[in-house]
Coordinates of C-alpha atoms and ligand atoms in Angstrom, one line a residue:
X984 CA -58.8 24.7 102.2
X985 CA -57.0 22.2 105.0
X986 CA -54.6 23.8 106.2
X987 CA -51.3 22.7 104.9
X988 CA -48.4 20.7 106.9
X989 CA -45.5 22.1 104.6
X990 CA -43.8 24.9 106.1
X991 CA -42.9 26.5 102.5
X992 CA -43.4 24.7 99.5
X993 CA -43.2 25.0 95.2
X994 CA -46.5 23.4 94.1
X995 CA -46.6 22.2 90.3
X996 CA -50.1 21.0 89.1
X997 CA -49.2 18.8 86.0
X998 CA -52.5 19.2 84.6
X999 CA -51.8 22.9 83.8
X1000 CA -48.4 21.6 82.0
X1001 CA -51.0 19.8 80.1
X1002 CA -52.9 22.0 79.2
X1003 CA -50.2 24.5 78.4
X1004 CA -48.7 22.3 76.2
X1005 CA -52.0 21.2 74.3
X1006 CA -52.6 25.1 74.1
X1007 CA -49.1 25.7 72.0
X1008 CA -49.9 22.9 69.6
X1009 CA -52.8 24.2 68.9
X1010 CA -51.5 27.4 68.1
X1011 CA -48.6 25.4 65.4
X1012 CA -51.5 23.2 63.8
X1013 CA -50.3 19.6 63.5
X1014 CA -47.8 19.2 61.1
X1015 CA -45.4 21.1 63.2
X1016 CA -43.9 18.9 66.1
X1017 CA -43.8 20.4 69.6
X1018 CA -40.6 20.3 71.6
X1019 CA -41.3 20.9 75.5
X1020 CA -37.9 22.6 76.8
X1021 CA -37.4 20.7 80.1
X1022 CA -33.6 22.0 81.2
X1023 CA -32.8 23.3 84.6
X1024 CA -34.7 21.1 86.2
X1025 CA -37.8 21.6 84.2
X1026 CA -37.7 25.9 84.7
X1027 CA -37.5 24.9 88.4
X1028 CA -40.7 22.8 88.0
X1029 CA -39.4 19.6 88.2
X1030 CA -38.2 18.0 85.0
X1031 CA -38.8 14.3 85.1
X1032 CA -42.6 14.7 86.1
X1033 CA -42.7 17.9 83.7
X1034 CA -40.9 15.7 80.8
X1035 CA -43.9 12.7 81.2
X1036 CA -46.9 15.8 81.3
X1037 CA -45.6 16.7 78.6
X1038 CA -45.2 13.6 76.5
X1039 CA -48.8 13.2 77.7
X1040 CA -49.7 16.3 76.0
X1041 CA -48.6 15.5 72.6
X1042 CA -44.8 16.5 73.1
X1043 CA -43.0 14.4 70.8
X1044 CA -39.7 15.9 71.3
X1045 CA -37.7 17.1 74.3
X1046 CA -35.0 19.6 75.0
X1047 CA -32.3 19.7 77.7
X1048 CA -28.9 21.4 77.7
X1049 CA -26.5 19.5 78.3
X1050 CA -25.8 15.8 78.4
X1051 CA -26.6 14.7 82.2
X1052 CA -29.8 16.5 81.9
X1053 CA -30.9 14.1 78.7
X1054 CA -29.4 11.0 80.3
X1055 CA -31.7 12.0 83.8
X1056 CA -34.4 12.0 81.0
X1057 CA -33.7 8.6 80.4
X1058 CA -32.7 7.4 83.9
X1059 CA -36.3 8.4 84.7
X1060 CA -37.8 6.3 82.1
X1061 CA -38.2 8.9 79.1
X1062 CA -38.2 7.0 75.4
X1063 CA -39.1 9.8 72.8
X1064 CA -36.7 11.6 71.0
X1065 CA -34.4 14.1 73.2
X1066 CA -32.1 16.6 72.1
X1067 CA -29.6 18.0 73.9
X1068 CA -27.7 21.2 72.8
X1069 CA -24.4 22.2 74.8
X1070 CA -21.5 20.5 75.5
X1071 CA -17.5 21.3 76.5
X1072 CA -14.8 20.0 75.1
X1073 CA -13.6 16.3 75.5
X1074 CA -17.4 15.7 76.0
X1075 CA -18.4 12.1 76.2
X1076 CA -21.0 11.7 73.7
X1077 CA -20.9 8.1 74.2
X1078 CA -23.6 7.5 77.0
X1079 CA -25.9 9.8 74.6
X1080 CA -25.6 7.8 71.8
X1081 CA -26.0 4.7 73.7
X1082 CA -29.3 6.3 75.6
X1083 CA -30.7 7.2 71.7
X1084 CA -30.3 11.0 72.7
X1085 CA -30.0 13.2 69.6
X1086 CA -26.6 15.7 70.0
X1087 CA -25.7 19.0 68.7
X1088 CA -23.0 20.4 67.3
X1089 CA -22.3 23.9 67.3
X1090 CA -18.4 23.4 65.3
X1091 CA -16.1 20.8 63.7
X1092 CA -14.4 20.4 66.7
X1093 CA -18.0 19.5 68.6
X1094 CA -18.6 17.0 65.5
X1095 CA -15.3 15.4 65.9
X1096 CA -16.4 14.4 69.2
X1097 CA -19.3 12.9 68.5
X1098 CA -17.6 10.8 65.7
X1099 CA -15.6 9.3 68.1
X1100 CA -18.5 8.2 70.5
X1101 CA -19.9 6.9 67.0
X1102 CA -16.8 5.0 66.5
X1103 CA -16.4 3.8 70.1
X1104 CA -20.0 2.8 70.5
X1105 CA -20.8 1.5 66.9
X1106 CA -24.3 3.7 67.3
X1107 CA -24.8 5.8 64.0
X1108 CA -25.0 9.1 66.4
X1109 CA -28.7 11.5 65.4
X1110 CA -26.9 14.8 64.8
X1111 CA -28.6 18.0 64.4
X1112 CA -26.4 21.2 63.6
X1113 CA -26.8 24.4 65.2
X1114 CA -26.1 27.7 63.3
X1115 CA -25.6 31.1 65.1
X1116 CA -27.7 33.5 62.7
X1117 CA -27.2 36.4 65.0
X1118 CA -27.5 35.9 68.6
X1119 CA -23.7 35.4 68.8
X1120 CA -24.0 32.8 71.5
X1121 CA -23.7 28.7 70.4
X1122 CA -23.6 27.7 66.8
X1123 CA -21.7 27.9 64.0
X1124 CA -21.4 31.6 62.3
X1125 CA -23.0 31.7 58.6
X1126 CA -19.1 31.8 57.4
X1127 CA -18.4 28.4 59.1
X1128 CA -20.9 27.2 58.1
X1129 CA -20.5 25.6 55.2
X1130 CA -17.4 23.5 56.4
X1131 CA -19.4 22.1 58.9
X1132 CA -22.4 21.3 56.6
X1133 CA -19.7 19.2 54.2
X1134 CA -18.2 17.6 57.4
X1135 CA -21.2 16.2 58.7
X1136 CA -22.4 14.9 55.1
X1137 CA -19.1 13.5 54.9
X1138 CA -19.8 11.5 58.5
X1139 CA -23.0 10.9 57.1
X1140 CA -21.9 8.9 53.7
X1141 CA -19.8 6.7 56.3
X1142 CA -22.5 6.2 58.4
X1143 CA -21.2 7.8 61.9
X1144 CA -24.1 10.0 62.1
X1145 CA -27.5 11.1 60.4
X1146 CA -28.2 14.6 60.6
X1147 CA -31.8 14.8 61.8
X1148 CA -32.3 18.5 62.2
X1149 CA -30.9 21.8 61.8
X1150 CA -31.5 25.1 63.8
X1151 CA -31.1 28.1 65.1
X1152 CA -32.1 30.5 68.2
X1153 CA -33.4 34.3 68.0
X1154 CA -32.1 36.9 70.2
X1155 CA -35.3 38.7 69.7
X1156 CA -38.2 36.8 69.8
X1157 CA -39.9 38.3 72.8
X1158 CA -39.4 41.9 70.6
X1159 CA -41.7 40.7 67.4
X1160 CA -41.0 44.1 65.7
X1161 CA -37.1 43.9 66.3
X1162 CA -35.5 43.9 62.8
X1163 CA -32.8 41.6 63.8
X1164 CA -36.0 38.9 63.9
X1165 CA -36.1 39.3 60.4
X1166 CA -32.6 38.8 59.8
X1167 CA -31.8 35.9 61.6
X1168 CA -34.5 33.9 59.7
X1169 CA -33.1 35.3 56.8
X1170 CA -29.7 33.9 57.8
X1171 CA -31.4 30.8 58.4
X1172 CA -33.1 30.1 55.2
X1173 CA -29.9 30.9 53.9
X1174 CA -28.0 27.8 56.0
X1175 CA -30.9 25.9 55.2
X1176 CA -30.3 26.0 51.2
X1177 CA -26.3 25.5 52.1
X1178 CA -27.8 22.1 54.2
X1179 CA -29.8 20.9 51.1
X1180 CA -27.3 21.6 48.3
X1181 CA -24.5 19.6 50.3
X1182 CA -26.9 16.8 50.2
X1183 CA -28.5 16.4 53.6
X1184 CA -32.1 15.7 54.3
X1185 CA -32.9 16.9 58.2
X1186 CA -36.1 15.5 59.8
X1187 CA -36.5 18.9 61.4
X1188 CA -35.6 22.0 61.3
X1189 CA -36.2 24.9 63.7
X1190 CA -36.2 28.2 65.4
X1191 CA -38.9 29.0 67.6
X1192 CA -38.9 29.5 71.1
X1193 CA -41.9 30.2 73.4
X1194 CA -41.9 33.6 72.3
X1195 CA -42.0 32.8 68.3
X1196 CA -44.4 30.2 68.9
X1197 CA -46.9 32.7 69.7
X1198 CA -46.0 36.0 67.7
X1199 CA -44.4 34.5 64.9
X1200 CA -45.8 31.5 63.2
X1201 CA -43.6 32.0 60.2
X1202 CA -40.7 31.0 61.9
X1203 CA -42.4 27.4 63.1
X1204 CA -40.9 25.3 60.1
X1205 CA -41.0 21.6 61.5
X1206 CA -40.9 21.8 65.2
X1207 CA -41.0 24.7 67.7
X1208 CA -39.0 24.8 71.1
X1209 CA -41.1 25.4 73.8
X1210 CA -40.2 26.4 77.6
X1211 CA -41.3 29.1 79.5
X1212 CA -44.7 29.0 77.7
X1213 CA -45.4 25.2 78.7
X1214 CA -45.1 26.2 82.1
X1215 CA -48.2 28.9 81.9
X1216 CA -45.7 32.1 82.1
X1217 CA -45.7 34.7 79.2
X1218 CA -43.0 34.2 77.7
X1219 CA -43.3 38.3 76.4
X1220 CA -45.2 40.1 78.7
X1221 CA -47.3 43.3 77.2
X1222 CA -46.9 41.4 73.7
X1223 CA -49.1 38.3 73.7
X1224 CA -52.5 38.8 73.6
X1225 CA -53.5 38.9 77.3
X1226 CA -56.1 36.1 76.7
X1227 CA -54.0 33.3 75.2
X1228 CA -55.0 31.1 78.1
X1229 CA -51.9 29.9 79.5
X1230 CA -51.9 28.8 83.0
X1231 CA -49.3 29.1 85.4
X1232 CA -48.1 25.5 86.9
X1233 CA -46.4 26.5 89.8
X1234 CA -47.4 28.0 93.0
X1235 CA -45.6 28.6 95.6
X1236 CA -46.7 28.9 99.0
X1237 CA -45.8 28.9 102.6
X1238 CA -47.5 29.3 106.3
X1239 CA -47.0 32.3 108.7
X1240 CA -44.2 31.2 111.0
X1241 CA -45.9 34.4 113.5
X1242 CA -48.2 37.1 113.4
X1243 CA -48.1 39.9 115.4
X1244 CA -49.0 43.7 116.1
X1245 CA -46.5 46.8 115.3
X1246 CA -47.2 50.3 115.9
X1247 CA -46.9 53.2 114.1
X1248 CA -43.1 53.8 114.0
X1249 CA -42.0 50.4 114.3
X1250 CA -39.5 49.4 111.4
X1251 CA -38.9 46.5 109.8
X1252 CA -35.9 44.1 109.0
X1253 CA -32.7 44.3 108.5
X1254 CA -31.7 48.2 107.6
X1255 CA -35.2 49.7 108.8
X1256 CA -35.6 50.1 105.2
X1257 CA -39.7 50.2 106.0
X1258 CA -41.3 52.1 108.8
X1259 CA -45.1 51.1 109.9
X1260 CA -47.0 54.7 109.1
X1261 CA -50.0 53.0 111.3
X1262 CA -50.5 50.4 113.9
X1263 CA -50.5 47.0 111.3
X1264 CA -50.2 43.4 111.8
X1265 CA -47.3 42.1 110.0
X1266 CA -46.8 37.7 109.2
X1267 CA -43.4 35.9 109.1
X1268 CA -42.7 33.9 106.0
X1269 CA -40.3 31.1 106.5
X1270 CA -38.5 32.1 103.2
X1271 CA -35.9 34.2 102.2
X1272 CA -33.1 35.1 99.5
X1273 CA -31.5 31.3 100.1
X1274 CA -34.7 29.8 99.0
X1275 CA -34.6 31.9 95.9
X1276 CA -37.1 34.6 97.4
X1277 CA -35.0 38.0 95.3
X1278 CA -33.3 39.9 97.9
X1279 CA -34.6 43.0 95.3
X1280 CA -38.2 42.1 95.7
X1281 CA -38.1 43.7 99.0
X1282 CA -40.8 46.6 99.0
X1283 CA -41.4 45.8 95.5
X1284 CA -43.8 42.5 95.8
X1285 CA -47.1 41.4 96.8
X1286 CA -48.1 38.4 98.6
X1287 CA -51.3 36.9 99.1
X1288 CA -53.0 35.9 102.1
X1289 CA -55.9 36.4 104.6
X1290 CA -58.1 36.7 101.3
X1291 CA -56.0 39.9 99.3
X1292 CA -53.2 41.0 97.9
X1293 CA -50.5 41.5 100.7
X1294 CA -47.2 43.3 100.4
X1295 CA -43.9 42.5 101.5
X1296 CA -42.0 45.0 104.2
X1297 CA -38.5 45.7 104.5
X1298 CA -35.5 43.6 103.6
X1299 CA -36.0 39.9 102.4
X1300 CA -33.6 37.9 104.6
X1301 CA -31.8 34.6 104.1
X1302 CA -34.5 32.8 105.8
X1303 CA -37.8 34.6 106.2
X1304 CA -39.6 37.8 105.3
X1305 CA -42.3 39.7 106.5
X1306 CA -45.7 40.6 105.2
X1307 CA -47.9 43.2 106.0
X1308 CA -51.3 42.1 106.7
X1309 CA -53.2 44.9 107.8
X1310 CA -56.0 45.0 110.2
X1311 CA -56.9 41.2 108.3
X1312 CA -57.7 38.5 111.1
X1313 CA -54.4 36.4 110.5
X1314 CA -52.9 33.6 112.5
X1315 CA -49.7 31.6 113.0
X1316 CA -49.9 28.9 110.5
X1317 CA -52.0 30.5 107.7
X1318 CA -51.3 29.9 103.9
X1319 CA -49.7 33.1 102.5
X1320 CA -49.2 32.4 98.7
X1321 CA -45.9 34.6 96.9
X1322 CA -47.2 33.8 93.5
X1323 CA -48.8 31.5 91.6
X1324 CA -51.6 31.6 88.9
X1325 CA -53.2 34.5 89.6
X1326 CA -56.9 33.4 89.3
X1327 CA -58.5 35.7 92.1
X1328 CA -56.4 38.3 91.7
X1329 CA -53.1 37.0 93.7
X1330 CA -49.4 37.7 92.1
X1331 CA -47.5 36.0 89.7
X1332 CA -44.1 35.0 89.0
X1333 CA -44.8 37.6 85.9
X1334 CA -45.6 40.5 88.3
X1335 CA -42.5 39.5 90.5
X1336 CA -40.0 39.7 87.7
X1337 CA -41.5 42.3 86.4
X1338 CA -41.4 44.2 89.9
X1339 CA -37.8 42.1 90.2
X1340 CA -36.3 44.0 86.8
X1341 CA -36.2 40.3 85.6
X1342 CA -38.1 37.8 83.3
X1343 CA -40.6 35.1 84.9
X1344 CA -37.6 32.5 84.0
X1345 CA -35.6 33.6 86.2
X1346 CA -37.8 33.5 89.2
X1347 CA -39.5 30.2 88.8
X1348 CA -35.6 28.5 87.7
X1349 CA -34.5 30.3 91.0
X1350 CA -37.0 29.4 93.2
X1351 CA -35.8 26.4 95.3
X1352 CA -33.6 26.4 98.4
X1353 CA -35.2 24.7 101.6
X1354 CA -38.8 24.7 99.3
X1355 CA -40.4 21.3 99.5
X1356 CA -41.8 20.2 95.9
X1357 CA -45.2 18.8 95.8
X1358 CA -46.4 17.5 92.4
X1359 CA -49.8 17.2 92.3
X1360 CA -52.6 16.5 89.2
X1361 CA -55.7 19.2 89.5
X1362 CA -57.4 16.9 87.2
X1363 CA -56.9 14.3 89.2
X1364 CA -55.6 11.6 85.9
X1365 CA -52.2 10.1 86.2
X1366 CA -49.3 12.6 85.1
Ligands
LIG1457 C1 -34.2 27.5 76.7 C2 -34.3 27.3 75.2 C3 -35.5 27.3 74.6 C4 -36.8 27.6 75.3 O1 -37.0 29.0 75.3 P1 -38.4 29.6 75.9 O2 -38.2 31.0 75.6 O3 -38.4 29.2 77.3 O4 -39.5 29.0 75.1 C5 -35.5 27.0 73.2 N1 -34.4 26.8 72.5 C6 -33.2 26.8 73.1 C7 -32.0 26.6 72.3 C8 -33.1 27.1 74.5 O5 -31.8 27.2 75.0

């Protein structure tokens, strides 16, 4: 490979978003619609270019978090149907309905809000209602849930919204033998019965995550929500069946700033925390903890460069860290990749979190800082 201008830089190949993406439908059959979850910039991906890889993949839906995220959706030219799922109160919900952005609401209070942006903007607002069936965080609790139900039906008979879905989230998911699995759906099909007999007809309702989506298809109903798994990371590691075929998108990469020689003896970094037992040849990477690089991956990660698997020494700093190379014929401007897809045997951003005590989410969301982004197509077809 050409060596590479970019000091340190997140690569995301859209084709393996496409592919990802195409993989999870499969795995729902069509009659379930596929939601690619695109928030925090797209898992740290990217989310504009991520959002249209994904449309191009058979995504009908996306899902963003809050309001600006949906509206950057359709600032970058996004037209398919977009929900959005957490707002604050005295949220403007006018710009959403306007930009023909389908809302949430997780209380009366939330659906009193978006009736006024209804009123204000004369746009019948697409409403979709979120009940908490036991992971305590957004939604309406089973007892509230009924008020909210009539509330929206009433909105609904004077036309200030349609209710187009309703759903839920599982605390569990990545857990498929965790009982409360089968008690939130339970929960759910009970709000779901409360939704018909007040009268309302949603397009879609839905509960599954990444995580359900694979181990769980009875939880699929009419659309699942997919994030981590459309970006290629298992989204429950030492569950899914090692072969489902997902394919990491991002990699991300840097070159060595310097090589040079250490004896035996010689420490490393800030607090000697590593001591060379041998004459070695350590790199610098240009990348540290304020380019997302976790301060507690030091002496816990591999790299890869010079052709292997390469580990990190001593602390990770602000700015750079160092990787031990061994005897390997290294030089000043080589590739050293921190993770990535793992064909060949290199890390991934699996292995990191897992060697992090985190989840892949969290180190691909993280991963930023002074990182360049490249977007490129392996497949070489338009994104
Ligand atoms: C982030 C999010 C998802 C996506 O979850 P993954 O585990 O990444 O598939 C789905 N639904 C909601 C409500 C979310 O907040």
């Amino acid at each position: 490979m050409a060596p590479d201008p970019a000091r340190a830089e997140i690569v995301v190949d859209l084709a393996a978003v496409r592919h990802n993406v195409r993989l999870l439908r499969g795995l729902t059959g069509p009659d379930v619609a596929m939601m690619t979850v695109v928030k925090a910039d797209g898992y740290g991906h990217g989310m504009s270019a991520v959002a249209a890889a994904a449309r191009t993949a058979g995504a009908t839906w996306l899902g963003v978090a809050t309001v600006e995220e949906a509206l950057a959706l359709r600032e970058a030219g996004d037209t398919g149907r977009l929900l959005c799922w957490l707002g604050v109160p005295g949220e403007d919900y006018s710009a959403a309905l306007a930009g023909d952005i389908d809302v949430t609401a997780y209380s009366q209070a939330e659906l009193a809000e978006i009736e006024d942006a209804a009123r204000a903007t004369g746009v019948t607002a697409r409403l979709q209602l979120k009940v908490d069936t036991g992971l305590a965080r957004g939604g309406a609790r089973l007892e509230d849930w009924p008020d909210l139900v009539a509330a929206a039906a009433k909105a609904e008979s004077v036309g200030l919204v349609r209710v187009t879905g309703v759903w839920s989230h599982f605390a569990c998911s990545d857990e498929p033998r965790h009982p409360a699995n089968d008690d939130q759906q339970r929960v759910f099909e009970e709000a779901l019965e409360i939704t018909a007999a007040a009268g309302l007809t949603p397009e879609v309702r839905h509960l599954a995550n990444s995580a359900a989506t694979v181990l769980r298809p009875g939880s699929h109903y009419d659309l699942v929500r997919c994030g981590i798994a459309s970006y290629g990371l298992d989204p429950a590691p030492g569950e899914t069946a090692p072969d489902l075929g997902l394919v990491p998108a991002m990699t991300v990469r840097a070159r060595l700033s310097m090589v040079k020689r250490l004896r035996a003896g010689d420490s490393v970094s800030y607090g000697h925390r590593w001591t060379a037992p041998y004459d070695t040849t350590v790199g610098l990477v240009p990348a540290g903890y304020g380019d997302g690089v976790p301060r507690i991956a030091s002496d816990r990660v591999s790299a890869w460069a010079a052709g292997a698997r390469r580990p990190l020494r001593g602390r990770v700093c602000m700015d750079q860290v160092v990787v031990e190379l061994g005897d390997a014929e290294a030089r000043p401007g080589d590739e050293v990749v921190l993770f990535g897809t793992g064909a060949g045997g290199g890390p991934t951003a699996t292995e990191w979190a897992q060697a992090c005590e985190t989840i892949n989410y969290e180190i691909v969301t993280r991963i930023g800082g002074r990182f360049t982004r490249t977007i490129v197509d392996s497949e070489g077809t338009q994104p």
